[in-house]
CSV table of N, CA, C and O in Angstrom, one decimal:
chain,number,residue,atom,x,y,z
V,338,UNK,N,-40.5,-328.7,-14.7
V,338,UNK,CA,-41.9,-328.3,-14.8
V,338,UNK,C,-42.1,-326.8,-14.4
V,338,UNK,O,-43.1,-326.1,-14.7
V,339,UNK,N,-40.9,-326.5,-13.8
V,339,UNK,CA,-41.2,-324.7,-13.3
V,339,UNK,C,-41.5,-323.9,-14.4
V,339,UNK,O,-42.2,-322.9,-14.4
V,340,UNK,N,-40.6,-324.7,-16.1
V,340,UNK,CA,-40.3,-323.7,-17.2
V,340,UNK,C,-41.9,-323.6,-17.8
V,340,UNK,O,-42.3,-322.5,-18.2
V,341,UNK,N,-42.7,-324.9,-17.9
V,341,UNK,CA,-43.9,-325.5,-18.2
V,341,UNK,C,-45.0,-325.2,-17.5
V,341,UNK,O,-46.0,-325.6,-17.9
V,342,UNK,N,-44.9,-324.3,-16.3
V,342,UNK,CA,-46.0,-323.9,-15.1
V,342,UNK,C,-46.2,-322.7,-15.3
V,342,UNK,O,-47.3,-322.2,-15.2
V,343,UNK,N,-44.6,-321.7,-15.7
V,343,UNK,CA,-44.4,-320.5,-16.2
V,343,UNK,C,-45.2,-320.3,-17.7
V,343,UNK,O,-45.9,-319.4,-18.0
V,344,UNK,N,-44.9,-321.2,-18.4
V,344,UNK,CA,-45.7,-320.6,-19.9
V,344,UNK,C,-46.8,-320.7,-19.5
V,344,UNK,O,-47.3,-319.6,-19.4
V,345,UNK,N,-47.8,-321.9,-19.2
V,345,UNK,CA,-48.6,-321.4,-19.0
V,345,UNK,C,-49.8,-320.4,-17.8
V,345,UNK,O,-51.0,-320.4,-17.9
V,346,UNK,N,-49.1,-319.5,-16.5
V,346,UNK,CA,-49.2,-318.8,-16.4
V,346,UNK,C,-49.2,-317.4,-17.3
V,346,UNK,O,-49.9,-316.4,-17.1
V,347,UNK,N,-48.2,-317.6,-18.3
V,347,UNK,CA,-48.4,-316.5,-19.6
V,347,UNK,C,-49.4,-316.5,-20.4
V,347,UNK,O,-50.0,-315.5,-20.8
V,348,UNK,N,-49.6,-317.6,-20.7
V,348,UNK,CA,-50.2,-318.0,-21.7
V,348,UNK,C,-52.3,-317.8,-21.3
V,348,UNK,O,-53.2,-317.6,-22.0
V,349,UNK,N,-52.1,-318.0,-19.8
V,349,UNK,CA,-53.4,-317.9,-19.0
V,349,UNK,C,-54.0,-316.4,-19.2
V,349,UNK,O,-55.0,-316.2,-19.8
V,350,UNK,N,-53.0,-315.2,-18.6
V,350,UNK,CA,-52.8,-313.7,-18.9
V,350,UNK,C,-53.1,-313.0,-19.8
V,350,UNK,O,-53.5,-311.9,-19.8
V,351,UNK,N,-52.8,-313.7,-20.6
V,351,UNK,CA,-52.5,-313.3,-22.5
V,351,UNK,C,-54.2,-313.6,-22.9
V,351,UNK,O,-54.9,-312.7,-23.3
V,352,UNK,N,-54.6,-314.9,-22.6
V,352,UNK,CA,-56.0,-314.9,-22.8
V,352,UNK,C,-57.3,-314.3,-22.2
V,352,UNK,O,-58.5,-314.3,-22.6
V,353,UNK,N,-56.7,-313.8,-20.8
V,353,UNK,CA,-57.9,-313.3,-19.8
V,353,UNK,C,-57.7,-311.7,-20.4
V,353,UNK,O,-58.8,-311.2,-20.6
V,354,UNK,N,-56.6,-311.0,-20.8
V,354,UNK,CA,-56.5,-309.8,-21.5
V,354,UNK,C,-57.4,-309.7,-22.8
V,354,UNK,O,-58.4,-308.9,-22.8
V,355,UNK,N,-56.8,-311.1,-24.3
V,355,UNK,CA,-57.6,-311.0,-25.2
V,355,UNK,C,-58.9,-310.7,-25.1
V,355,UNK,O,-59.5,-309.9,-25.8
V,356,UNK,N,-59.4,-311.4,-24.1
V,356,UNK,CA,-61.3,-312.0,-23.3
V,356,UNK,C,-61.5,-310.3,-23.1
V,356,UNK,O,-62.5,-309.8,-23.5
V,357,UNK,N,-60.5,-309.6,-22.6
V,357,UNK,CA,-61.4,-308.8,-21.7
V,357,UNK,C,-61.3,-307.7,-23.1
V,357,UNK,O,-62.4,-307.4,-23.5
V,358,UNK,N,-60.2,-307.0,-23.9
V,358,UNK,CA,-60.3,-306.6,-25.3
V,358,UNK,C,-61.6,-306.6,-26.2
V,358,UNK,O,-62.2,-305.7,-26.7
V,359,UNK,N,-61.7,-308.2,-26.1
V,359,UNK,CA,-62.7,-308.5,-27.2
V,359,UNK,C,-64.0,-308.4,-27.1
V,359,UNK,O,-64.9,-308.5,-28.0
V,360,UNK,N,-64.3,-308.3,-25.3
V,360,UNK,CA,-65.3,-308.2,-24.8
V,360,UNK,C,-65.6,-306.7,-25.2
V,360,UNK,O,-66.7,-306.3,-25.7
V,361,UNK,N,-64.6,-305.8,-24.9
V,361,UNK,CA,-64.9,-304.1,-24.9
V,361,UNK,C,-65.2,-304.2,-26.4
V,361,UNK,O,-66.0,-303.4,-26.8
V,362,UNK,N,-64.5,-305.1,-27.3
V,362,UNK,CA,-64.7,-304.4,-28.9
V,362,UNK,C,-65.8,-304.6,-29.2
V,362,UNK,O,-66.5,-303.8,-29.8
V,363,UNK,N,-66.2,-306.1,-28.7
V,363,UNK,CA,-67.7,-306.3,-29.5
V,363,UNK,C,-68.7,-305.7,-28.5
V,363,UNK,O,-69.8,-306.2,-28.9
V,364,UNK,N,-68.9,-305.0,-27.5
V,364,UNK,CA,-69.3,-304.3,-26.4
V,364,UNK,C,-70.3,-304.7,-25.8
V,364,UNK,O,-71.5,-304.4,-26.0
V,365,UNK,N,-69.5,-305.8,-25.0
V,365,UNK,CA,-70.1,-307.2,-24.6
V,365,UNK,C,-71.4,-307.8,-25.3
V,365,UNK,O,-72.3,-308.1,-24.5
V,366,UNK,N,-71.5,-308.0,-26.2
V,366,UNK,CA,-72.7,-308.3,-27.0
V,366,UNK,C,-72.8,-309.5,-27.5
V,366,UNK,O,-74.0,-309.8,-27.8
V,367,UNK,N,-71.6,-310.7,-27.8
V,367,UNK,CA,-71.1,-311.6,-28.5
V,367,UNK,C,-70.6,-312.6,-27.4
V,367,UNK,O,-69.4,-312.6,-26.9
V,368,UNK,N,-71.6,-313.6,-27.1
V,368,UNK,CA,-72.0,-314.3,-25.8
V,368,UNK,C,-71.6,-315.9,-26.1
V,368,UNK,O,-72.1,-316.8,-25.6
V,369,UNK,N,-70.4,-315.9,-27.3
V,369,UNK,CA,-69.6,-317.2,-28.1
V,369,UNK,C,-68.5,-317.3,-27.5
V,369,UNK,O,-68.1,-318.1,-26.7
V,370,UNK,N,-67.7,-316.0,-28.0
V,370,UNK,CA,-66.0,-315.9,-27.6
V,370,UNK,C,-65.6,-315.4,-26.6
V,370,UNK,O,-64.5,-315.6,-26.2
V,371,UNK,N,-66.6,-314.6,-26.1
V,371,UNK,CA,-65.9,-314.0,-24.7
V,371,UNK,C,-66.1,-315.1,-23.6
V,371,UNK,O,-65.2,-315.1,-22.8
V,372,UNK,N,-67.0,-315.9,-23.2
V,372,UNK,CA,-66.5,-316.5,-22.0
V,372,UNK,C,-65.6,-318.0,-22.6
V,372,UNK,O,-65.0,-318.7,-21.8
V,373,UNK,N,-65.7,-318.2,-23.9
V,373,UNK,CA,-64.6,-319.4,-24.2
V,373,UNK,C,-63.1,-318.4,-24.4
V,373,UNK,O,-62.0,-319.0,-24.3
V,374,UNK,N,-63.2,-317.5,-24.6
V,374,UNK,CA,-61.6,-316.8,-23.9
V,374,UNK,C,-61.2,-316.9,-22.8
V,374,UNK,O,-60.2,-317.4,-22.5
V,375,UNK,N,-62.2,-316.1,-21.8
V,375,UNK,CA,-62.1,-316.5,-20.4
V,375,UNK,C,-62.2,-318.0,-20.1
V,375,UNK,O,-62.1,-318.2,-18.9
V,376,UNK,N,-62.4,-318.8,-20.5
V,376,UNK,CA,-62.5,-320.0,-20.1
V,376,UNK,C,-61.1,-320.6,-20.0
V,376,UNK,O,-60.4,-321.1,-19.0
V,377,UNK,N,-60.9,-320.3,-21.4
V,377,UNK,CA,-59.7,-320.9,-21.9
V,377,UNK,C,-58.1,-320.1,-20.8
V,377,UNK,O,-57.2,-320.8,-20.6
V,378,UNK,N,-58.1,-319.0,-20.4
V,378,UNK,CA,-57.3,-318.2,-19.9
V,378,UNK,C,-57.6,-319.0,-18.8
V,378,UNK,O,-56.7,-319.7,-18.5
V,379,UNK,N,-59.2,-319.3,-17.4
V,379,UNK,CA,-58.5,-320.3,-16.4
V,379,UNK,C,-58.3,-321.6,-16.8
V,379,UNK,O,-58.2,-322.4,-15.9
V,380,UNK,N,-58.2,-322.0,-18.1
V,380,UNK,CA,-57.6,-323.7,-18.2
V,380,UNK,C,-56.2,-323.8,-18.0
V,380,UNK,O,-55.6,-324.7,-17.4
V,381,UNK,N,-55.7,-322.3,-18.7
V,381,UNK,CA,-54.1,-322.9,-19.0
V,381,UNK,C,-53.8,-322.3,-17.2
V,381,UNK,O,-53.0,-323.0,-16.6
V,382,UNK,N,-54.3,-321.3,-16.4
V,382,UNK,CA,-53.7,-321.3,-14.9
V,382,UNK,C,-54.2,-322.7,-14.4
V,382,UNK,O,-53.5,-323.0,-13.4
V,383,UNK,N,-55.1,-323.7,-14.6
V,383,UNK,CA,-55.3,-324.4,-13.9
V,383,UNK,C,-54.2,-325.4,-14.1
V,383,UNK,O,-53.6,-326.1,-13.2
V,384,UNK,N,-53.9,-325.5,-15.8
V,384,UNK,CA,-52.7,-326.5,-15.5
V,384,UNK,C,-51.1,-326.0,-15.1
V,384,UNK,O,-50.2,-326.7,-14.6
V,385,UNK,N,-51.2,-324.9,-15.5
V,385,UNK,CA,-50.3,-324.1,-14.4
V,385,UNK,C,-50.1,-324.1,-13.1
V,385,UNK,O,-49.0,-324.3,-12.6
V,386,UNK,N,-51.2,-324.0,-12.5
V,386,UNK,CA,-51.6,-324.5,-11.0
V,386,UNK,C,-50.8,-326.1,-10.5
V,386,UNK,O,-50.2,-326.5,-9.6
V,387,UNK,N,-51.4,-326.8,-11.8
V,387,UNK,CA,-51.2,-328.3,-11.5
V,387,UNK,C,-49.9,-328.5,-11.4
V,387,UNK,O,-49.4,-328.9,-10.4
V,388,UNK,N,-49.1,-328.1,-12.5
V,388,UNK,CA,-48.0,-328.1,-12.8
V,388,UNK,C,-46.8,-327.8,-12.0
V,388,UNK,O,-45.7,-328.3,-12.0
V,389,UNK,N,-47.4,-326.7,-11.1
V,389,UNK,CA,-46.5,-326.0,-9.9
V,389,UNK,C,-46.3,-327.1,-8.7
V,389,UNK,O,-45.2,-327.6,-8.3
V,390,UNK,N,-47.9,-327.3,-8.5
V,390,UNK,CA,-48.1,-328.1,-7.1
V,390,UNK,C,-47.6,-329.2,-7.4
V,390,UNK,O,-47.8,-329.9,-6.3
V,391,UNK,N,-47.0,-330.1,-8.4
V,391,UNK,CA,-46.7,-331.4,-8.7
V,391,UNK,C,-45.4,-331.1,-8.8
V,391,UNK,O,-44.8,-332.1,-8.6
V,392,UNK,N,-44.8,-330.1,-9.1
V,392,UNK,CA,-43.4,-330.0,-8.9
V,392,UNK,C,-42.9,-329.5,-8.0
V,392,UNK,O,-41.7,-329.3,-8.0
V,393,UNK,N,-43.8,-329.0,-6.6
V,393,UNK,CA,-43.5,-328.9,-5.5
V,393,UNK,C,-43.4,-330.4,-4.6
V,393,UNK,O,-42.5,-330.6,-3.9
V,394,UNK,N,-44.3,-331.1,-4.8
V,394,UNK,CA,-44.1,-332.6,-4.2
V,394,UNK,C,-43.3,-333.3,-5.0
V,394,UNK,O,-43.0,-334.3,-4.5
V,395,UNK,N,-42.9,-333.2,-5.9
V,395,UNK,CA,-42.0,-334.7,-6.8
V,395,UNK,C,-40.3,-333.6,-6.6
V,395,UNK,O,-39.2,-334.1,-6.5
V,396,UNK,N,-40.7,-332.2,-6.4
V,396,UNK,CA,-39.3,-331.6,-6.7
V,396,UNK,C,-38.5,-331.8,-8.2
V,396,UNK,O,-39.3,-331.8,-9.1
V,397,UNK,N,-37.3,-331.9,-8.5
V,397,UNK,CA,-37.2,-331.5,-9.9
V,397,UNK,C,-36.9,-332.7,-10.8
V,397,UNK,O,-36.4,-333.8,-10.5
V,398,UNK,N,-37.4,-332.5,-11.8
V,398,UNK,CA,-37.9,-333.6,-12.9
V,398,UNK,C,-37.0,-333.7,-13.7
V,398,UNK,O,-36.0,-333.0,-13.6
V,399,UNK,N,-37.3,-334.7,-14.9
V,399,UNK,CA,-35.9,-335.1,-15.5
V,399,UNK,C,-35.4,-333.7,-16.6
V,399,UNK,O,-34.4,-333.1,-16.8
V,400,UNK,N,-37.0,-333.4,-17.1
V,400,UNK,CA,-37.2,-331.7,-17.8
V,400,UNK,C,-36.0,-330.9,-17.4
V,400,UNK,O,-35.0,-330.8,-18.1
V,401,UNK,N,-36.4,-330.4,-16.2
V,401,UNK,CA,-35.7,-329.3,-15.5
V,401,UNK,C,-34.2,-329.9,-15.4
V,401,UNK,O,-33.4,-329.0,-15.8
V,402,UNK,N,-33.7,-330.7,-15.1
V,402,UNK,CA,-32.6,-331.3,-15.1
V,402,UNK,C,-31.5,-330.6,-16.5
V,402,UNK,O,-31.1,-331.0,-17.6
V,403,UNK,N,-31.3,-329.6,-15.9
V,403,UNK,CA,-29.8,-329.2,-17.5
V,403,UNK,C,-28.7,-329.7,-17.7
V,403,UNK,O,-27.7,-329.1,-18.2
V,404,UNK,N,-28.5,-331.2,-17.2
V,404,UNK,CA,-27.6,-332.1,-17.0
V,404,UNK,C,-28.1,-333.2,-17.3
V,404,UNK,O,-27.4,-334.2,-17.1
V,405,UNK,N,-29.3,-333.5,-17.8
V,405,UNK,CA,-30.1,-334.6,-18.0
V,405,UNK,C,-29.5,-335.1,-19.2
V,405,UNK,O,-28.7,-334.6,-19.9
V,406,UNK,N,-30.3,-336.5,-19.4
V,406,UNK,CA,-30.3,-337.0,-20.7
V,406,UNK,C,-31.4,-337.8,-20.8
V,406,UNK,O,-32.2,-338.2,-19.9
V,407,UNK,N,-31.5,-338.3,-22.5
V,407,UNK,CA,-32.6,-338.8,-22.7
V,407,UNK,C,-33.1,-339.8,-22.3
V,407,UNK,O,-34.0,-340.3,-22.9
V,408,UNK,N,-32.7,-340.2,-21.5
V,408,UNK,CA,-32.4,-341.9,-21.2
V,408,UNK,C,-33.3,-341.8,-19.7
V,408,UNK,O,-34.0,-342.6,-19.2
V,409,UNK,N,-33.0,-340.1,-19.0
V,409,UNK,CA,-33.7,-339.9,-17.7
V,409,UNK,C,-34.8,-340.0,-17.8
V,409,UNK,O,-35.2,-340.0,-16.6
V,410,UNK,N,-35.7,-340.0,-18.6
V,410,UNK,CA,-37.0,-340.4,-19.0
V,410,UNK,C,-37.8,-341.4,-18.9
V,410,UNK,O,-39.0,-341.5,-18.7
V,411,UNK,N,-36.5,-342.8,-19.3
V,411,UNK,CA,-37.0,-344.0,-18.9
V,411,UNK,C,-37.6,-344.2,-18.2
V,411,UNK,O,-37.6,-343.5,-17.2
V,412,UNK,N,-38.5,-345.4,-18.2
V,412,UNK,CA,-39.8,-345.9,-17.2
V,412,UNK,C,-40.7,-345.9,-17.3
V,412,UNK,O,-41.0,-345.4,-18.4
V,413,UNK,N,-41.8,-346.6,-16.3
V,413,UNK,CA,-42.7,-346.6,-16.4
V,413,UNK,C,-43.7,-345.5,-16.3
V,413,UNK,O,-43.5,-345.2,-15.2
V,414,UNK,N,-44.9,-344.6,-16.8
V,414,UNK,CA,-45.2,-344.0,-16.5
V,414,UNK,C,-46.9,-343.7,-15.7
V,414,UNK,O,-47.4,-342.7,-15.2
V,415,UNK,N,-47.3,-344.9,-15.8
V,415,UNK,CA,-48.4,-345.6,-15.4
V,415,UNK,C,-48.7,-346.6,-15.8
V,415,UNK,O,-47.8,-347.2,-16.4
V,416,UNK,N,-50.3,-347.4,-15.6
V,416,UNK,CA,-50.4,-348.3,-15.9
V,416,UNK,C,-51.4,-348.1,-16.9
V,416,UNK,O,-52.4,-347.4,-16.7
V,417,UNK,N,-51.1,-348.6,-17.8
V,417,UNK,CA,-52.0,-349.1,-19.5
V,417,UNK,C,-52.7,-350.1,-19.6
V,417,UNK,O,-52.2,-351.2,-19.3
V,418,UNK,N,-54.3,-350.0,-20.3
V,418,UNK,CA,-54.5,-351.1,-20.6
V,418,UNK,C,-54.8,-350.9,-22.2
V,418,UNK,O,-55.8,-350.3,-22.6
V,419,UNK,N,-53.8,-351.5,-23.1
V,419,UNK,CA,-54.1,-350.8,-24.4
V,419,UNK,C,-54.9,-351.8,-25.1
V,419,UNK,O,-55.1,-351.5,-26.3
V,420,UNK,N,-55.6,-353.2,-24.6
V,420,UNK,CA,-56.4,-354.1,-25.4
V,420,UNK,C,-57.7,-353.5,-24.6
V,420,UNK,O,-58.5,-354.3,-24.5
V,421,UNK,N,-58.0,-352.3,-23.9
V,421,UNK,CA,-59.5,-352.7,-23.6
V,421,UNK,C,-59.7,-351.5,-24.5
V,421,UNK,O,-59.1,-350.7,-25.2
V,422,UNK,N,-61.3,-352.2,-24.0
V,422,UNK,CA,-62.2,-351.6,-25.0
V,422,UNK,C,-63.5,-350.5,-24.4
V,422,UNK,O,-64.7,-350.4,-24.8
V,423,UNK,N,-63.0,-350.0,-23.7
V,423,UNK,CA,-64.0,-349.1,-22.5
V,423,UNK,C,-64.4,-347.9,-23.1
V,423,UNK,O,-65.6,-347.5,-23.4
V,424,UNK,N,-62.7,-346.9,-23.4
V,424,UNK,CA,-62.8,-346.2,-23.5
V,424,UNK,C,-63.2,-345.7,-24.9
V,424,UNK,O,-63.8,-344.6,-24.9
V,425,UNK,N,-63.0,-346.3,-26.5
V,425,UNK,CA,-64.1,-346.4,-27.4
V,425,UNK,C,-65.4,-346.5,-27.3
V,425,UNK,O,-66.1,-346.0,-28.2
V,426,UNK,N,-66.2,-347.1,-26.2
V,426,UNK,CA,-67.2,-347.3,-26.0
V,426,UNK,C,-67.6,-345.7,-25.3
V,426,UNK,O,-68.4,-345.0,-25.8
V,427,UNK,N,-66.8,-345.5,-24.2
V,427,UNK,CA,-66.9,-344.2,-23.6
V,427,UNK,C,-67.6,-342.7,-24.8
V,427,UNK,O,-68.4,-341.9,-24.8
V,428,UNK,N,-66.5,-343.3,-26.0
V,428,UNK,CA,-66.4,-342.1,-26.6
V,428,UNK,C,-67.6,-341.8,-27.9
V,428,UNK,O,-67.9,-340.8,-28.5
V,429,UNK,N,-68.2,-343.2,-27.9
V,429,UNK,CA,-69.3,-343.7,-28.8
V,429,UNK,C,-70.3,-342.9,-27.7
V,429,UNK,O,-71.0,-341.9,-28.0
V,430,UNK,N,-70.3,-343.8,-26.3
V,430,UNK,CA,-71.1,-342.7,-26.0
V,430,UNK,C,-71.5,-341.0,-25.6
V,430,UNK,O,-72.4,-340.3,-25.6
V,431,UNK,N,-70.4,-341.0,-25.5
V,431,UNK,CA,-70.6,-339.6,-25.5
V,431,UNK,C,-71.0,-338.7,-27.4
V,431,UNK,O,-71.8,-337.8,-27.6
V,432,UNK,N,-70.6,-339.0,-28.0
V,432,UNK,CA,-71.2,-338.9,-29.1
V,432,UNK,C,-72.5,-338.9,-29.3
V,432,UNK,O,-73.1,-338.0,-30.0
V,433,UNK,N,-73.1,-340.1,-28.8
V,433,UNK,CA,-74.5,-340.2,-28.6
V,433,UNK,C,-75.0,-339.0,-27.6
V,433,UNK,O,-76.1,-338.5,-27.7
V,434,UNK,N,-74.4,-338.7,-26.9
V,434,UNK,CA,-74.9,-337.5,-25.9
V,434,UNK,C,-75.1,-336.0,-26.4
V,434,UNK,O,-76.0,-335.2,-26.1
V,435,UNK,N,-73.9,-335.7,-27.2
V,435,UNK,CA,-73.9,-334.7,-28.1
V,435,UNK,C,-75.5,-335.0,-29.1
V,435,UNK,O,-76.7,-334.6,-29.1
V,436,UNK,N,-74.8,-335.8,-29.8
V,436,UNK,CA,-76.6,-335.9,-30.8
V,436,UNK,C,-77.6,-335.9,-30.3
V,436,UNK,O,-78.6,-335.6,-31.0
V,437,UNK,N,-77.8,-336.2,-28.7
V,437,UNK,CA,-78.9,-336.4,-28.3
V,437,UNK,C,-79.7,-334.1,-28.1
V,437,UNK,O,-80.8,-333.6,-28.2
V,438,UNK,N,-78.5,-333.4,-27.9
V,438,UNK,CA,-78.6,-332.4,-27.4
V,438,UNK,C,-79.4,-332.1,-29.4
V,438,UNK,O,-80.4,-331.6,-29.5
V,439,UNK,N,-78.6,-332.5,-30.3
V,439,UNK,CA,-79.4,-331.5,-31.4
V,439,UNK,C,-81.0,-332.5,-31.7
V,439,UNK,O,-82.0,-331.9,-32.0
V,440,UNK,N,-80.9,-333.8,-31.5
V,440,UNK,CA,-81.9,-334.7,-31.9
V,440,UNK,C,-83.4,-334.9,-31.1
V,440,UNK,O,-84.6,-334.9,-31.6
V,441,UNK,N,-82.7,-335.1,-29.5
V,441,UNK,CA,-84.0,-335.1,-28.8
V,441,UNK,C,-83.6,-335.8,-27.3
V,441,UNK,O,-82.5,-336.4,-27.1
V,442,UNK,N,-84.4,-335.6,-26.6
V,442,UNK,CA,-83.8,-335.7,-25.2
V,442,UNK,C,-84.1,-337.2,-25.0
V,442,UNK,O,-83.5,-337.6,-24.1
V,443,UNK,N,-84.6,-337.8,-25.5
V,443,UNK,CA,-84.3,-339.8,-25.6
V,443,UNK,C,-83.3,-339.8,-25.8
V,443,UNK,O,-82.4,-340.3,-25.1
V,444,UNK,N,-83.1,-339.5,-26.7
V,444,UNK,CA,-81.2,-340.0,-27.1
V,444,UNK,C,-80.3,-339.9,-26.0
V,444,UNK,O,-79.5,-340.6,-25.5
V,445,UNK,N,-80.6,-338.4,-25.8
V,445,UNK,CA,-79.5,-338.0,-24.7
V,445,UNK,C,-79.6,-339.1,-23.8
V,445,UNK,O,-78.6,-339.7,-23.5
V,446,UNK,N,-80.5,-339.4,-23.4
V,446,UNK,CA,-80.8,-339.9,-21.8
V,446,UNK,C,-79.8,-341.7,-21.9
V,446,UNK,O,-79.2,-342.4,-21.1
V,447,UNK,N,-80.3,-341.7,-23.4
V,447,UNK,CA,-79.5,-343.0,-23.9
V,447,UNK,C,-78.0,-342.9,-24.1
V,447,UNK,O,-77.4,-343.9,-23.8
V,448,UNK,N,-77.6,-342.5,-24.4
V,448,UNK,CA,-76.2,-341.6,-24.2
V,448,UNK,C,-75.7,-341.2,-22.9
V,448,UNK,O,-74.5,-341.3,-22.6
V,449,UNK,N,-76.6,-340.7,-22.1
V,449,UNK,CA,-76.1,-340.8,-20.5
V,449,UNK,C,-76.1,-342.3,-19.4
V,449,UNK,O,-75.5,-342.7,-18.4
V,450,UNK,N,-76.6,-342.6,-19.9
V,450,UNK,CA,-76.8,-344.2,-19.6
V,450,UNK,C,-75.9,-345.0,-19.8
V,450,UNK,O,-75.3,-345.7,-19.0
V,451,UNK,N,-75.5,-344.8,-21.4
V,451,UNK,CA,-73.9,-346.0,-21.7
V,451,UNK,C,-73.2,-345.3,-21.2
V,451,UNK,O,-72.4,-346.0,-20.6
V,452,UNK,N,-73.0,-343.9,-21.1
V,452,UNK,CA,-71.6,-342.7,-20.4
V,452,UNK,C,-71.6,-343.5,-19.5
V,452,UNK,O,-70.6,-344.3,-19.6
V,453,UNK,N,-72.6,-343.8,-18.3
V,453,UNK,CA,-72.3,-344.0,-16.8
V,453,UNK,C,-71.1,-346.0,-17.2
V,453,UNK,O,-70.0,-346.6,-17.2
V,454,UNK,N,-72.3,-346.2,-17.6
V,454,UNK,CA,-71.9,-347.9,-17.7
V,454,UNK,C,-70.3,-347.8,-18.3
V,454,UNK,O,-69.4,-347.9,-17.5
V,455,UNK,N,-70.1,-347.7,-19.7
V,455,UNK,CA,-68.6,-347.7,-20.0
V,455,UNK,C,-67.6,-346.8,-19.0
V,455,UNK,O,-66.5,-347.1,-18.7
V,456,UNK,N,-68.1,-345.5,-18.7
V,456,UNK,CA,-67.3,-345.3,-17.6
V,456,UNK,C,-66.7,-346.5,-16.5
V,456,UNK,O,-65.6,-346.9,-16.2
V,457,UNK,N,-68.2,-346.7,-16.0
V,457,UNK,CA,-67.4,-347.3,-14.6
V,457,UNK,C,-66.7,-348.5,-15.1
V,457,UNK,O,-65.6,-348.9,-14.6
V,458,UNK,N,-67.4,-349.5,-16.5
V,458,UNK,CA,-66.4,-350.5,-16.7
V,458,UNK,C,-65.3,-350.1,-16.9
V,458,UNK,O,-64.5,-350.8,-16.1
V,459,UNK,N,-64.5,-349.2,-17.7
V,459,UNK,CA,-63.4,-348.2,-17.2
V,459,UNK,C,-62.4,-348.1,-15.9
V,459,UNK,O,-61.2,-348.3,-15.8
V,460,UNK,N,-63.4,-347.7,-15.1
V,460,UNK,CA,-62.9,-347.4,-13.8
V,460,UNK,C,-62.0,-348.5,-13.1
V,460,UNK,O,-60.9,-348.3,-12.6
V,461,UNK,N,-62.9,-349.7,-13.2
V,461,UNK,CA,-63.1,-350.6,-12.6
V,461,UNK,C,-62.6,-351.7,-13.5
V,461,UNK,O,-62.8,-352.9,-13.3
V,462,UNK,N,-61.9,-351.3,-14.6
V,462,UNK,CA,-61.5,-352.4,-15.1
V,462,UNK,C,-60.5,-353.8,-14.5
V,462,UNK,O,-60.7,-355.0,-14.7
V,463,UNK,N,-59.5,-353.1,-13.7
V,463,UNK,CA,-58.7,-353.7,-13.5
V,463,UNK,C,-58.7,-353.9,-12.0
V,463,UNK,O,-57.8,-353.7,-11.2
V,464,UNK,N,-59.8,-354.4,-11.7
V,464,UNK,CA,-60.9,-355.2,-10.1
V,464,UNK,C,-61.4,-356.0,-10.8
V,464,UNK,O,-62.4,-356.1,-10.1
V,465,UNK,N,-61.6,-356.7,-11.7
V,465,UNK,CA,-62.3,-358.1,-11.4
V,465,UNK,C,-61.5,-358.3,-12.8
V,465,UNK,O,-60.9,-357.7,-13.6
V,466,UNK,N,-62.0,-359.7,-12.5
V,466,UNK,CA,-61.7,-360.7,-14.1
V,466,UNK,C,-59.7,-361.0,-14.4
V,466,UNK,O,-58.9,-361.0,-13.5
V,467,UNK,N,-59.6,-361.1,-15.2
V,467,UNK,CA,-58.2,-361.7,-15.6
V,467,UNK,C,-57.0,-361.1,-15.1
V,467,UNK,O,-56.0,-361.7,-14.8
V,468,UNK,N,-57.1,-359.2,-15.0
V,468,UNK,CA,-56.3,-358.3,-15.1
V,468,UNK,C,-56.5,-357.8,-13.6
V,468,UNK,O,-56.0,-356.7,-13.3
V,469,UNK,N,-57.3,-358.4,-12.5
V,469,UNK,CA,-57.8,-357.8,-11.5
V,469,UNK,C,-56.2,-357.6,-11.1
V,469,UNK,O,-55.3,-358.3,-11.7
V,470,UNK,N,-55.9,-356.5,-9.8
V,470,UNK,CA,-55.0,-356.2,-9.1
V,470,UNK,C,-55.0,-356.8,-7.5
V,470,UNK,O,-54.1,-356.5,-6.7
């Protein structure tokens, strides 16, 4: 993960430079791309960030391993629930939340409403009913 924490540290640099370039060219006037540059330059440090601090507590991964093989990979890597149906509903709603911003603020509010509900059914899927833990 060190090799993976490193790119994107680069990759973070490279975009807070572009941001700051493109801000001087269009001389700061263009209020689209310059903070989704900067945005995007702290996403990749933040998963950079993540990246580090998780390979400081786990220590070295099967990745990093130059003695590894593919096989070190095996396992489990969490838990799945690939028959539910939450997260479609999640994404239905949020869809609805977007439309609600070009259509009208009923919608949205309706769209914020299923967001909360399929979320927490989400959340909380696997506490009650058949699959409870």
């Amino acid at each position: 993960m060190k090799v993976s924490a490193n790119i994107f540290w680069i990759i973070g640099a490279f975009l807070i430079a572009v941001a700051t370039l493109y801000a001087f060219w269009t001389e700061w006037t263009e209020w689209a791309g310059i903070p989704a540059f900067y945005a995007l330059g702290a996403m990749s440090w933040m998963i950079a960030w993540y990246l580090r601090s998780t390979d400081r507590k786990y220590g070295l991964g099967p990745a990093d391993d130059e003695d590894g093989e593919i096989a070190d990979f095996a396992g489990t890597y969490g838990t799945f629930a690939p028959w539910s149906w939450w997260p479609l509903g999640l994404g239905i709603a949020c869809a609805i939340v977007v439309t609600g911003l070009a259509v009208g603020w009923w919608v949205f509010f309706i769209g914020a409403g299923l967001s909360i509900f399929f979320l927490y059914g989400w959340v909380y899927e696997f506490s009650k009913g058949k699959y409870a833990h």
